[in-house]
PDB file of C-alpha atoms in Angstrom:
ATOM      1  CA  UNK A   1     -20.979  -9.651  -6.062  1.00 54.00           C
ATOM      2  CA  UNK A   2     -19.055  -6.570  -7.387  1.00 59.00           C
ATOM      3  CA  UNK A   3     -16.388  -5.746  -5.059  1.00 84.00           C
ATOM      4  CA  UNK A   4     -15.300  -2.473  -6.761  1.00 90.00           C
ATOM      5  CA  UNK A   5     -17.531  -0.179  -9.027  1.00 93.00           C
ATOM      6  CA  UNK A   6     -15.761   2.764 -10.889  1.00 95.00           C
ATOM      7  CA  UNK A   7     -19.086   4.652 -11.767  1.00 93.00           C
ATOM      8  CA  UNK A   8     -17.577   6.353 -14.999  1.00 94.00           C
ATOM      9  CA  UNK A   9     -15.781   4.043 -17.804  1.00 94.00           C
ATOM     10  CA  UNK A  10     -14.878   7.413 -19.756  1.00 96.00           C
ATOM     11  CA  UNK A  11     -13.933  10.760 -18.735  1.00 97.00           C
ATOM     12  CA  UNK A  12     -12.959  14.009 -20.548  1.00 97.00           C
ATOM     13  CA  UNK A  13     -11.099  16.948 -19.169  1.00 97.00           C
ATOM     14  CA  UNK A  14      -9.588  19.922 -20.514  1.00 97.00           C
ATOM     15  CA  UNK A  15      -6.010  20.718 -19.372  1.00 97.00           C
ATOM     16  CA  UNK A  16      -5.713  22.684 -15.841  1.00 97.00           C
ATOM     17  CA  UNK A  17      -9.250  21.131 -15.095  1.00 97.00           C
ATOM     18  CA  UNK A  18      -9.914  19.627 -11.785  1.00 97.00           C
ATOM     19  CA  UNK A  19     -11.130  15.891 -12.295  1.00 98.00           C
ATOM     20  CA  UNK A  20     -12.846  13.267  -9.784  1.00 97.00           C
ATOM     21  CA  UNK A  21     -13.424   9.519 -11.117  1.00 98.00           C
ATOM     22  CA  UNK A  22     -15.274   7.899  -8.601  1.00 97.00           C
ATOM     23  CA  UNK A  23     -15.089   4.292  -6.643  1.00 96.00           C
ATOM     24  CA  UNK A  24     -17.560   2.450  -4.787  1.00 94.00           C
ATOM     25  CA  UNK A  25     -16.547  -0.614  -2.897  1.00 90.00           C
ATOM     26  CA  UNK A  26     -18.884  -3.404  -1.193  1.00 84.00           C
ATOM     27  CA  UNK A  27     -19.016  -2.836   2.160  1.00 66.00           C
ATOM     28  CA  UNK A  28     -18.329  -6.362   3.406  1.00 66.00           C
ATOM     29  CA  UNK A  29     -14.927  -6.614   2.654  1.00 62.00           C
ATOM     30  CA  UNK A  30     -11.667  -5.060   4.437  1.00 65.00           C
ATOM     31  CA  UNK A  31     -10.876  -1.356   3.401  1.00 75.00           C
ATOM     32  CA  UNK A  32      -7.678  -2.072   2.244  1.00 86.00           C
ATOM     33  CA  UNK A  33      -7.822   0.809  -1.338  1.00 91.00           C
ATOM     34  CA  UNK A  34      -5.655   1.325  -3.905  1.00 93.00           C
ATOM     35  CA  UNK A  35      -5.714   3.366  -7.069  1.00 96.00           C
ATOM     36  CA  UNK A  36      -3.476   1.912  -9.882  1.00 95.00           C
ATOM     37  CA  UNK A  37      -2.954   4.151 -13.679  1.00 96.00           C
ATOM     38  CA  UNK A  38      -1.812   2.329 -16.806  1.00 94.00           C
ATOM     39  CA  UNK A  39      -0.509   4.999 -19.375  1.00 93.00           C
ATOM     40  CA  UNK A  40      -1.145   3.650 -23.259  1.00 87.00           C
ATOM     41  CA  UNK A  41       0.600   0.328 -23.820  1.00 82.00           C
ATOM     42  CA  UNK A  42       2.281  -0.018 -20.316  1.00 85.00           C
ATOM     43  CA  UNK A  43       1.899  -1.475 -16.976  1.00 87.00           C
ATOM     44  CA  UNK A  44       0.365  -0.946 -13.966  1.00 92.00           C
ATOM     45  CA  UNK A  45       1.450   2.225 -11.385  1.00 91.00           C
ATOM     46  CA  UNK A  46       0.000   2.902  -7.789  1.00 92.00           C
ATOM     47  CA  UNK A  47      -1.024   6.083  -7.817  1.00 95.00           C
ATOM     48  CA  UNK A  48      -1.884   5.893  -3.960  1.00 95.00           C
ATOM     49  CA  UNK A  49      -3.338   3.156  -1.210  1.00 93.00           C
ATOM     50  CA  UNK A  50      -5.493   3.846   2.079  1.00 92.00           C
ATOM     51  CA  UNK A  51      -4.627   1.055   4.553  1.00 87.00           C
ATOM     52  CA  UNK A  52      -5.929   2.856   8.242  1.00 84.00           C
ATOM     53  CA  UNK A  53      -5.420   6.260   9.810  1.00 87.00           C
ATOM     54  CA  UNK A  54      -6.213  10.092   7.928  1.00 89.00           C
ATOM     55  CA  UNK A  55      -8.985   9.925   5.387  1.00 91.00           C
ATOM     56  CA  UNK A  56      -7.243  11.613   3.504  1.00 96.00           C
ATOM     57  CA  UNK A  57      -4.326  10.241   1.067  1.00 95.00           C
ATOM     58  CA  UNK A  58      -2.026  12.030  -1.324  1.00 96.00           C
ATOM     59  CA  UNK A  59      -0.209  10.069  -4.191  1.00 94.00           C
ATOM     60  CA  UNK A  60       2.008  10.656  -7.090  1.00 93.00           C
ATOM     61  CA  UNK A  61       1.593  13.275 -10.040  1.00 93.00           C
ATOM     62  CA  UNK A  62      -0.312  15.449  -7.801  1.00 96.00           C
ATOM     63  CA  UNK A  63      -2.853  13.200  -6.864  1.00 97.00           C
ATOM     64  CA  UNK A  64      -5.280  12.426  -3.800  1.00 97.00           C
ATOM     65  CA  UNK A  65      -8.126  10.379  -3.163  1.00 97.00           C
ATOM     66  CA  UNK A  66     -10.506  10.701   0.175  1.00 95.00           C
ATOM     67  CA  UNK A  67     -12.158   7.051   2.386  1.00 93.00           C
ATOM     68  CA  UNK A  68     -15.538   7.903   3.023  1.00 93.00           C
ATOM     69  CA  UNK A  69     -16.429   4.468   5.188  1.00 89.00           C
ATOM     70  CA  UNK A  70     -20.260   5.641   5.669  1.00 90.00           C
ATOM     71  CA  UNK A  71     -20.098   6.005   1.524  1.00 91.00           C
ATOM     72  CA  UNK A  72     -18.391   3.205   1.339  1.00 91.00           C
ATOM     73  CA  UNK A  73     -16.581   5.493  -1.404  1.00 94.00           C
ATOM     74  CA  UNK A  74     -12.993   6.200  -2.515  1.00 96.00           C
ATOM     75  CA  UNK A  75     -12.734   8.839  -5.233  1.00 97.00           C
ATOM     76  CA  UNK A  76      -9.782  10.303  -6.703  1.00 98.00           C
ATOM     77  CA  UNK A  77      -9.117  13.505  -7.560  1.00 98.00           C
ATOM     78  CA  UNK A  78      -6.580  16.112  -9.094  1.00 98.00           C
ATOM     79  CA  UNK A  79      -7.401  19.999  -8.918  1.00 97.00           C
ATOM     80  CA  UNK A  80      -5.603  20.607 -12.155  1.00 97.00           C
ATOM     81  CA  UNK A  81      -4.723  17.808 -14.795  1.00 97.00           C
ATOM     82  CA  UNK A  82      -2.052  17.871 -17.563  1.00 97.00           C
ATOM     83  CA  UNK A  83      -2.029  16.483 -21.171  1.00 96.00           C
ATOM     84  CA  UNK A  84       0.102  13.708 -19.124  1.00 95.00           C
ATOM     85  CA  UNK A  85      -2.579  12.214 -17.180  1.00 97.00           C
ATOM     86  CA  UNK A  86      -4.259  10.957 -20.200  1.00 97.00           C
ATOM     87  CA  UNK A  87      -4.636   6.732 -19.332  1.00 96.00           C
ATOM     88  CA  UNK A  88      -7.097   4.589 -17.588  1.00 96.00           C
ATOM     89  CA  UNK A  89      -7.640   4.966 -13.920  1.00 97.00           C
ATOM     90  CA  UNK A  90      -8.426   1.572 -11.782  1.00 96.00           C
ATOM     91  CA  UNK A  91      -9.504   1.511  -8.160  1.00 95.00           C
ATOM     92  CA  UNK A  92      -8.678  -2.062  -6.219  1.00 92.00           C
ATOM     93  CA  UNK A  93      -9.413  -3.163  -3.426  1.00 88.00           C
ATOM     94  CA  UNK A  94      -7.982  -6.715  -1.284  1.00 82.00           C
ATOM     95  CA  UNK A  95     -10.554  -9.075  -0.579  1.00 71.00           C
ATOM     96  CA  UNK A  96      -8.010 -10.993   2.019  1.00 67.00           C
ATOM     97  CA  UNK A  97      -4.448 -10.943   2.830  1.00 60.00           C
ATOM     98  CA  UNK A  98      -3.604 -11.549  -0.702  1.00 69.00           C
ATOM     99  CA  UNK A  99      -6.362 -10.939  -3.661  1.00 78.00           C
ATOM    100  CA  UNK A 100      -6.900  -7.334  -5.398  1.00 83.00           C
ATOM    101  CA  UNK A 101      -9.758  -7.177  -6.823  1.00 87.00           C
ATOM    102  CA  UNK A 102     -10.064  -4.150  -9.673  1.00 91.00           C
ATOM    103  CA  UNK A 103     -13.182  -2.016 -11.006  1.00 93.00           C
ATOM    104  CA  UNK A 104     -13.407  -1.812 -14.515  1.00 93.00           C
ATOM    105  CA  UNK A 105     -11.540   0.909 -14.900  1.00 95.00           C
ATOM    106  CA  UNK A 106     -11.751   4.712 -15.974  1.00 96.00           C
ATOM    107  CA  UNK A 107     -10.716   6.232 -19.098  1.00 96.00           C
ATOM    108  CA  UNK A 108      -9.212   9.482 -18.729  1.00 97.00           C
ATOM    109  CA  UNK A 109      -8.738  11.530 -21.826  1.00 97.00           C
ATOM    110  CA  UNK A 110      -7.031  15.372 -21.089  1.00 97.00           C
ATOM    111  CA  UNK A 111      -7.660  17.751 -24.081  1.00 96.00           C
ATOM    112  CA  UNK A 112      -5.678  21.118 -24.782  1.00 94.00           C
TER     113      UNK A 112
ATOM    114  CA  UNK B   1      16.123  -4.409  -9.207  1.00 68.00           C
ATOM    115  CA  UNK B   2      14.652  -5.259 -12.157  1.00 77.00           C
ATOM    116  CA  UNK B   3      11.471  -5.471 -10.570  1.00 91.00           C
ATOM    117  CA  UNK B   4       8.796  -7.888 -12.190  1.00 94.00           C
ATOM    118  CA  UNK B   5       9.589  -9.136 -15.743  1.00 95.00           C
ATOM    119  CA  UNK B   6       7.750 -10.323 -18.367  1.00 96.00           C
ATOM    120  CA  UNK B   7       8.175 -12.556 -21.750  1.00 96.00           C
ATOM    121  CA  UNK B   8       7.237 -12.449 -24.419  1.00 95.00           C
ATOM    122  CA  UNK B   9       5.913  -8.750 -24.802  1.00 93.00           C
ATOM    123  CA  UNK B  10       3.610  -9.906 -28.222  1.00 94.00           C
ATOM    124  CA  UNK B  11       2.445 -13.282 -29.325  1.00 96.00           C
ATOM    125  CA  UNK B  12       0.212 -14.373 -31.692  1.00 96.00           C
ATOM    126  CA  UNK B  13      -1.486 -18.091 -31.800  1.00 96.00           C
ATOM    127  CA  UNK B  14      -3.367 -20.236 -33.340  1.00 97.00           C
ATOM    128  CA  UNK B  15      -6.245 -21.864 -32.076  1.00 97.00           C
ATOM    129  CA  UNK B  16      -5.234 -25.276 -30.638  1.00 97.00           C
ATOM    130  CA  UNK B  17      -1.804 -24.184 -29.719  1.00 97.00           C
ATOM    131  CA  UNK B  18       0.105 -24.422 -26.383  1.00 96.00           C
ATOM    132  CA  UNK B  19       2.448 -21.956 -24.784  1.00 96.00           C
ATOM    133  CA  UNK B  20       4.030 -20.984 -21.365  1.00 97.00           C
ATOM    134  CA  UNK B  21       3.754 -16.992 -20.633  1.00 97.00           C
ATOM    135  CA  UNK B  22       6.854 -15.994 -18.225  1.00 97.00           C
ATOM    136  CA  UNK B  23       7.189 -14.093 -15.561  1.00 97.00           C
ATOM    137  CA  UNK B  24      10.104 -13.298 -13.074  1.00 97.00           C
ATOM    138  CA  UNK B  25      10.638 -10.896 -10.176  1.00 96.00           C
ATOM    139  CA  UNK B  26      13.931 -10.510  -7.963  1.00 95.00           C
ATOM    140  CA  UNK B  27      12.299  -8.677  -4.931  1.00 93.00           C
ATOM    141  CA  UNK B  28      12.000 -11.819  -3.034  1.00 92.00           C
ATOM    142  CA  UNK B  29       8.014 -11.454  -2.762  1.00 93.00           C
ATOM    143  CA  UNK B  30       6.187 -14.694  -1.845  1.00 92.00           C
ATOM    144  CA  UNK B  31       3.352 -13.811  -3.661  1.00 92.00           C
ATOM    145  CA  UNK B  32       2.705 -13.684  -7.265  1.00 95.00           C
ATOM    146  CA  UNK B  33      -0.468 -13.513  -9.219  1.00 95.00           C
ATOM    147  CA  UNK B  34      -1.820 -13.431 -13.136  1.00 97.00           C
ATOM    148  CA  UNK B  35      -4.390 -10.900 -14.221  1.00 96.00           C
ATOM    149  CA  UNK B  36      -5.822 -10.593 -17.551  1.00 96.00           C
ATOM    150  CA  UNK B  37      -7.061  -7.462 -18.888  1.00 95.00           C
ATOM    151  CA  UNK B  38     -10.065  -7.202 -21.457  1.00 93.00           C
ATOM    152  CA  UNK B  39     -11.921  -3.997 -22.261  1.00 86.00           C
ATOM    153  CA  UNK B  40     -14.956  -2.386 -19.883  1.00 83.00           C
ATOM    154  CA  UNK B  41     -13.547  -5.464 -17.432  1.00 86.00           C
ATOM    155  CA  UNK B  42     -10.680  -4.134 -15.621  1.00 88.00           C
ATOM    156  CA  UNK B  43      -8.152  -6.907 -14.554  1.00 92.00           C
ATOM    157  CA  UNK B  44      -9.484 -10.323 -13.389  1.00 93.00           C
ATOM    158  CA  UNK B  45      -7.021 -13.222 -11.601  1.00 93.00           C
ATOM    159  CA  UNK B  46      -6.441 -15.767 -12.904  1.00 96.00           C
ATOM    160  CA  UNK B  47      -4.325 -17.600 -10.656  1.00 96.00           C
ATOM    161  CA  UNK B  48      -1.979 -16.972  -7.868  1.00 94.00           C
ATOM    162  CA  UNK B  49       0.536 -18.240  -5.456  1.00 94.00           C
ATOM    163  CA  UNK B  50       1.473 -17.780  -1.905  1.00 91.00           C
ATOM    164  CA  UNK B  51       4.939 -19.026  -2.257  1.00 91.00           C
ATOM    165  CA  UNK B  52       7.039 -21.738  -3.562  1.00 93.00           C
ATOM    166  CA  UNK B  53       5.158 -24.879  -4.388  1.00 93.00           C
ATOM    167  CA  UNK B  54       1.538 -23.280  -3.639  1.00 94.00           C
ATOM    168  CA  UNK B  55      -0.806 -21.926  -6.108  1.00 95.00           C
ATOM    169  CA  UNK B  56      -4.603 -21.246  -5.822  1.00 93.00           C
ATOM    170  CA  UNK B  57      -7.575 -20.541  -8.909  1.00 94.00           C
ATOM    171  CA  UNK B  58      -8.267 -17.128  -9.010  1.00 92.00           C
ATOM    172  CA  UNK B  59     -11.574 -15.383 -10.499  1.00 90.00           C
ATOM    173  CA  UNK B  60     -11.112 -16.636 -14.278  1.00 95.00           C
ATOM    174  CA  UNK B  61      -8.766 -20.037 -14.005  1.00 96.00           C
ATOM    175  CA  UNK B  62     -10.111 -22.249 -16.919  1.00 96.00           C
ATOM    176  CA  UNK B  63      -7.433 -22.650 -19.574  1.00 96.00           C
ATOM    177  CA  UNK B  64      -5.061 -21.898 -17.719  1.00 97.00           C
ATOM    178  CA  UNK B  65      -2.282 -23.400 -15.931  1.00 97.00           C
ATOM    179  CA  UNK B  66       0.367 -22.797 -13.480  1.00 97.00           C
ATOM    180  CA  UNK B  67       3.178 -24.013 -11.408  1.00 96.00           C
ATOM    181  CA  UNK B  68       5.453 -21.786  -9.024  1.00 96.00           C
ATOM    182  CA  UNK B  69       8.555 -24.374  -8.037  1.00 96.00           C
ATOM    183  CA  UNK B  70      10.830 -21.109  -6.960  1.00 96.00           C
ATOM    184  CA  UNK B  71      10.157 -17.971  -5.542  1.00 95.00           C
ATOM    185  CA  UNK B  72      11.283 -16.319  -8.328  1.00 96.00           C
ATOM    186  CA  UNK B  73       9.345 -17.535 -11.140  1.00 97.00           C
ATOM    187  CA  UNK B  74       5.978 -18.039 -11.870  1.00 98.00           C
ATOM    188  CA  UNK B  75       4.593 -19.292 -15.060  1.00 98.00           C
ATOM    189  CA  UNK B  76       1.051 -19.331 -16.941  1.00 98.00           C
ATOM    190  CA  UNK B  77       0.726 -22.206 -19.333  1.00 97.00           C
ATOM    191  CA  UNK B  78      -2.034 -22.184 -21.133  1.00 96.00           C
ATOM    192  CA  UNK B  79      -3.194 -25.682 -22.504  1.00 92.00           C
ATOM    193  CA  UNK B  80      -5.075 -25.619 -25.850  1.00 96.00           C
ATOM    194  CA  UNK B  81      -5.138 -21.610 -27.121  1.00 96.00           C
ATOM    195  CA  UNK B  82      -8.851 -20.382 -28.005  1.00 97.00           C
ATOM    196  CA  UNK B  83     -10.099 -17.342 -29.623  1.00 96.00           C
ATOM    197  CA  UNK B  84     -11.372 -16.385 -25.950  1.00 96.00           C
ATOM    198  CA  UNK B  85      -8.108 -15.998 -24.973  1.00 97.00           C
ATOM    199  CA  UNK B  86      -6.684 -13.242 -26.726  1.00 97.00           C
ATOM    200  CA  UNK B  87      -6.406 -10.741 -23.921  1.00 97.00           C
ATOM    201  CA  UNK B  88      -3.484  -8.446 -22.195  1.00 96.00           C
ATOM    202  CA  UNK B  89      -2.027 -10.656 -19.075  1.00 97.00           C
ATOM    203  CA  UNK B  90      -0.022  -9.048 -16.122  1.00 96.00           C
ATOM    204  CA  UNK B  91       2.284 -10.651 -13.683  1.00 96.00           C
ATOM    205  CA  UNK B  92       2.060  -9.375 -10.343  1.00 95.00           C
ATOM    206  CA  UNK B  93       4.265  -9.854  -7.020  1.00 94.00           C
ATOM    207  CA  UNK B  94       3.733  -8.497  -3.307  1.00 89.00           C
ATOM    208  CA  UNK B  95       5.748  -8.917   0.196  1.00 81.00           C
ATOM    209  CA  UNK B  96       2.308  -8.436   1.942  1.00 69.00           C
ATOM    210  CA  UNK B  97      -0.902  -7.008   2.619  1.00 61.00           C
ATOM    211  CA  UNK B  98       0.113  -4.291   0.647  1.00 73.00           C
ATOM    212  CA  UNK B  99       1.252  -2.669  -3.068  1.00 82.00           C
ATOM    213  CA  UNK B 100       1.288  -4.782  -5.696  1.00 87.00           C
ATOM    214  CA  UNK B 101       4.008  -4.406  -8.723  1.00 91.00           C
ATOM    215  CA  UNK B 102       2.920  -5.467 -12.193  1.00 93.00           C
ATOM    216  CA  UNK B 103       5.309  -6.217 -14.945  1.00 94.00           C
ATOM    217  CA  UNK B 104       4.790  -4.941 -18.345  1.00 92.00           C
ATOM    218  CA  UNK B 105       2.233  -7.153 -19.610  1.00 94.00           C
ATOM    219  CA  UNK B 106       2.128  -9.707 -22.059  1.00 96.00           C
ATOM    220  CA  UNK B 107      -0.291  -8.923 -25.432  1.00 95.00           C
ATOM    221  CA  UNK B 108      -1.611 -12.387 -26.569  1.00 97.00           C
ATOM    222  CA  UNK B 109      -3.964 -13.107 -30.059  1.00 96.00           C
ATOM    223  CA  UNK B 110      -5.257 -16.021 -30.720  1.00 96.00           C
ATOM    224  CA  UNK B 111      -6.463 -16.710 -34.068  1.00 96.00           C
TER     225      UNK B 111
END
């Protein structure tokens, strides 16, 4: 079964936009999220995690994403993107004390 | 720190051939792990390792091979290259239940 489902694969934005990609996660395993962005031909970044405590995280670049338990949901958002924040988005989320499992990812594209 | 490395950055194979993908990190995590990334799929494991002299089959394993005799390195072999294979791969390391850090990927064809 799907552990992580990123309900958009592509997403279009004009600059100074706000922008939400969405994440659904299976409810039977732990709520340990993550959101990870890989910028065109690199690696992997955390953007932010949610472990335990406020709902509510902030990350890097302006970023902040919100655990909704009785949505099982764990959507990022920015209220104003930049040319910069073109790459591809992935949620995650650890099945046990060691494995990440990913969604298939989100392609953000920011237009002038 | 140089964090998690990988080598080679490009490689190109024919079918049939063998070859060891590298990966290092000096953060003194005791877990490591392989993903491979494909398009519309995100990343899938492939294997991973607890620590020194323990590794486990991840999501996609078949093809693929792997040893971890230090803490430091942990290698993916794979056996007999196929078409199938041609993919992005990413070495990853982690202290604990907690952030992962992925090296800069390996891009692998296989002809």
């Amino acid at each position: 079964a799907q552990s992580v489902t990123q309900l958009d694969s592509q997403v279009p934005v004009f600059e100074e936009a706000p922008v939400e990609l969405r994440c659904n996660y299976s409810s039977s395993v732990s709520v340990y999220l993550f959101w990870y962005v890989q910028y065109p031909n690199q690696g992997l970044q955390l953007l932010l995690k949610y472990l335990s405590g406020s709902t509510l995280v902030k990350g890097i670049n302006g970023f902040e994403a919100e655990f909704n338990k009785s949505q099982t949901s764990f959507h990022l958002r920015k209220p104003s993107v930049h040319i910069s924040d073109t790459a591809e988005y992935f949620c995650a989320v650890i099945l046990n004390d060691y494995k990440l499992s990913f969604g298939a990812g989100t392609t953000v594209t920011v237009r002038a | 720190n140089a964090g998690v490395t990988q080598t080679p950055k490009f490689q190109v194979l024919k079918t049939g051939q063998s070859m060891t993908l590298q990966c290092a990190q000096d953060m003194n995590h005791e877990y490591m792990s392989w993903y491979r990334q494909d398009p519309g799929m995100g990343l899938r494991l492939i294997h991973y390792s607890v620590g020194a002299g323990i590794t486990d089959q991840g999501e996609v394993p078949n093809g693929y091979n792997v040893s971890r005799s230090t803490t430091e390195d942990f290698p993916l072999r794979l056996l007999s290259a196929a078409p199938s294979q041609t993919s992005v791969y990413f070495c990853a390391s982690k202290a604990t239940t907690d952030t992962q850090y992925f090296g800069p990927g390996t891009r692998l064809t296989v002809l």
